[in-house]
């Protein structure tokens, strides 16, 4: 049975840095590898993938990656990444990106396939701060804070 995470648990995990168990994937600068344990691909199901940074440098917007592993996923994950075959994008919320100084940052990552040059080449198209994304989703408190007027049901 797959355990579901409520939004509050995810937000709390992000706020206190306890997210590695909930990260969609991880990037290691020492190897240049982005490992994603499960990507849902229509027609293939859940697949495990790894991408390797082609050029030396940091994992950043515009970075080029090569797909180096594509196989059936061997483990169930709570929140898999997804591949959209129409837009040729891999969407990965909350990727743990390890930094050279030992810290970890979390980013929502979108990779776009460079299908015109190679079916295995991807470019980092979007790299957004996961915490900022969640803050926008929660929204601002009104003038009464989080204790607003009671609604129709209570």
C-alpha atoms as one frame of an Amber mdcrd trajectory, in Angstrom:
protein
   0.000   0.000   0.000   1.336   3.456  -0.911   1.320   5.951   1.935  -0.142
   9.361   1.084   1.372  12.591   2.368  -0.878  15.464   3.315   0.104  18.938
   2.160   0.722  20.086   5.764   3.197  17.249   6.351   5.075  18.126   3.173
   5.180  21.825   4.109   6.411  21.032   7.638   9.064  18.686   6.251  10.299
  21.384   3.898  10.337  24.043   6.598  12.434  21.938   8.963  14.706  20.365
   6.377  13.377  16.833   6.832  12.515  16.280   3.188  15.035  13.742   1.825
  12.567  10.878   2.267  10.022  12.868   0.223  12.330  14.201  -2.492  11.433
  13.192  -6.041  15.099  12.763  -6.916  18.605  13.719  -5.842  21.483  15.456
  -7.558  25.073  14.766  -6.451  27.646  17.349  -7.620  30.548  14.934  -7.036
  29.241  12.617  -9.775  27.094  15.040 -11.774  24.226  12.517 -11.588  20.540
  13.319 -11.095  18.872  10.093  -9.890  15.085   9.756  -9.988  13.699   6.492
  -8.531  10.352   6.743 -10.328   9.096   8.640 -13.352   5.633   7.844 -14.668
   5.832   7.422 -18.449   2.670   6.637 -20.405   2.951   3.172 -21.920   5.957
   2.200 -19.801   4.653   2.759 -16.280   7.028   3.672 -13.475  10.643   3.847
 -14.575  13.869   4.589 -12.724  16.046   7.116 -14.511  19.402   8.782 -14.122
  20.737  11.820 -15.938  24.367  12.950 -16.025  25.514  16.538 -16.376  27.247
  16.800 -19.759  29.274  19.933 -19.129  31.301  20.598 -16.017  29.841  23.159
 -13.672  26.804  23.525 -11.500  23.362  22.039 -11.954  21.590  25.198 -13.096
  19.030  26.610 -15.494  20.155  25.723 -19.015  22.392  22.826 -17.919  22.588
  19.967 -20.426  22.054  16.397 -19.230  22.352  12.978 -20.841  19.943  10.150
 -19.972  22.231   7.339 -18.768  19.718   4.925 -17.205  16.134   3.978 -18.001
  14.740   0.816 -16.412  11.618  -0.426 -14.649  11.237   1.092 -11.199  11.993
  -1.360  -8.410  10.531   0.625  -5.531   7.262   2.387  -4.889   7.589   6.097
  -4.210   5.005   8.413  -2.713   5.251  11.179  -5.291   6.785  10.053  -8.591
   8.005  12.440 -11.242   6.171  12.464 -14.559   7.019  12.631 -18.247   4.722
  14.464 -20.654   5.238  13.019 -24.137   3.415  15.928 -25.802   5.686  18.649
 -24.383   8.657  16.235 -23.967   9.182  17.411 -20.380  10.131  15.567 -17.215
   8.473  17.304 -14.243  10.066  16.752 -10.828   8.815  18.643  -7.777  11.118
  18.788  -4.727  14.453  17.507  -6.046  17.192  17.409  -3.387  20.197  19.173
  -4.900  23.337  18.590  -2.871  25.760  21.516  -2.838  29.562  21.391  -2.798
  29.558  22.853   0.748  27.447  19.940   2.058  24.109  21.753   2.211  21.013
  20.550   0.371  18.525  22.759  -1.447  15.154  21.689  -2.858  14.013  22.748
  -6.304  11.082  21.957  -8.550  12.815  20.902 -11.769  11.571  20.612 -15.342
  13.765  19.017 -17.997  12.992  19.448 -21.691  14.031  16.818 -24.195  16.389
  17.997 -26.937  14.793  15.492 -29.323  16.036  17.355 -32.409  19.687  16.673
 -31.495  19.414  13.460 -29.457  16.618  11.470 -27.820  18.721  11.125 -24.666
  19.680  14.797 -24.221  17.759  17.097 -21.893  18.057  20.728 -20.811  17.136
  22.121 -17.385  14.238  24.329 -18.452  12.894  25.327 -15.042  14.432  25.409
 -11.582  12.142  26.891  -8.913  12.605  27.056  -5.158  10.296  24.384  -3.706
   9.673  26.378  -0.514   8.669  29.489  -2.476   6.334  27.391  -4.625   4.641
  25.948  -1.530   4.353  29.395   0.093   2.556  30.684  -2.994   0.188  27.695
  -2.899  -0.675  28.301   0.757  -1.243  32.016   0.195  -1.199  34.930   2.586
  -3.201  35.138   5.793  -6.050  37.634   5.744  -6.585  40.488   8.200  -7.890
  37.969  10.758  -4.873  35.705  10.428  -5.594  32.003  10.238  -8.692  32.452
  12.455 -11.185  33.744   9.917 -14.968  33.728  10.165 -16.681  30.349  10.396
 -17.957  28.998   7.108 -21.231  27.270   6.280 -20.074  23.939   7.712 -18.582
  25.137  10.970
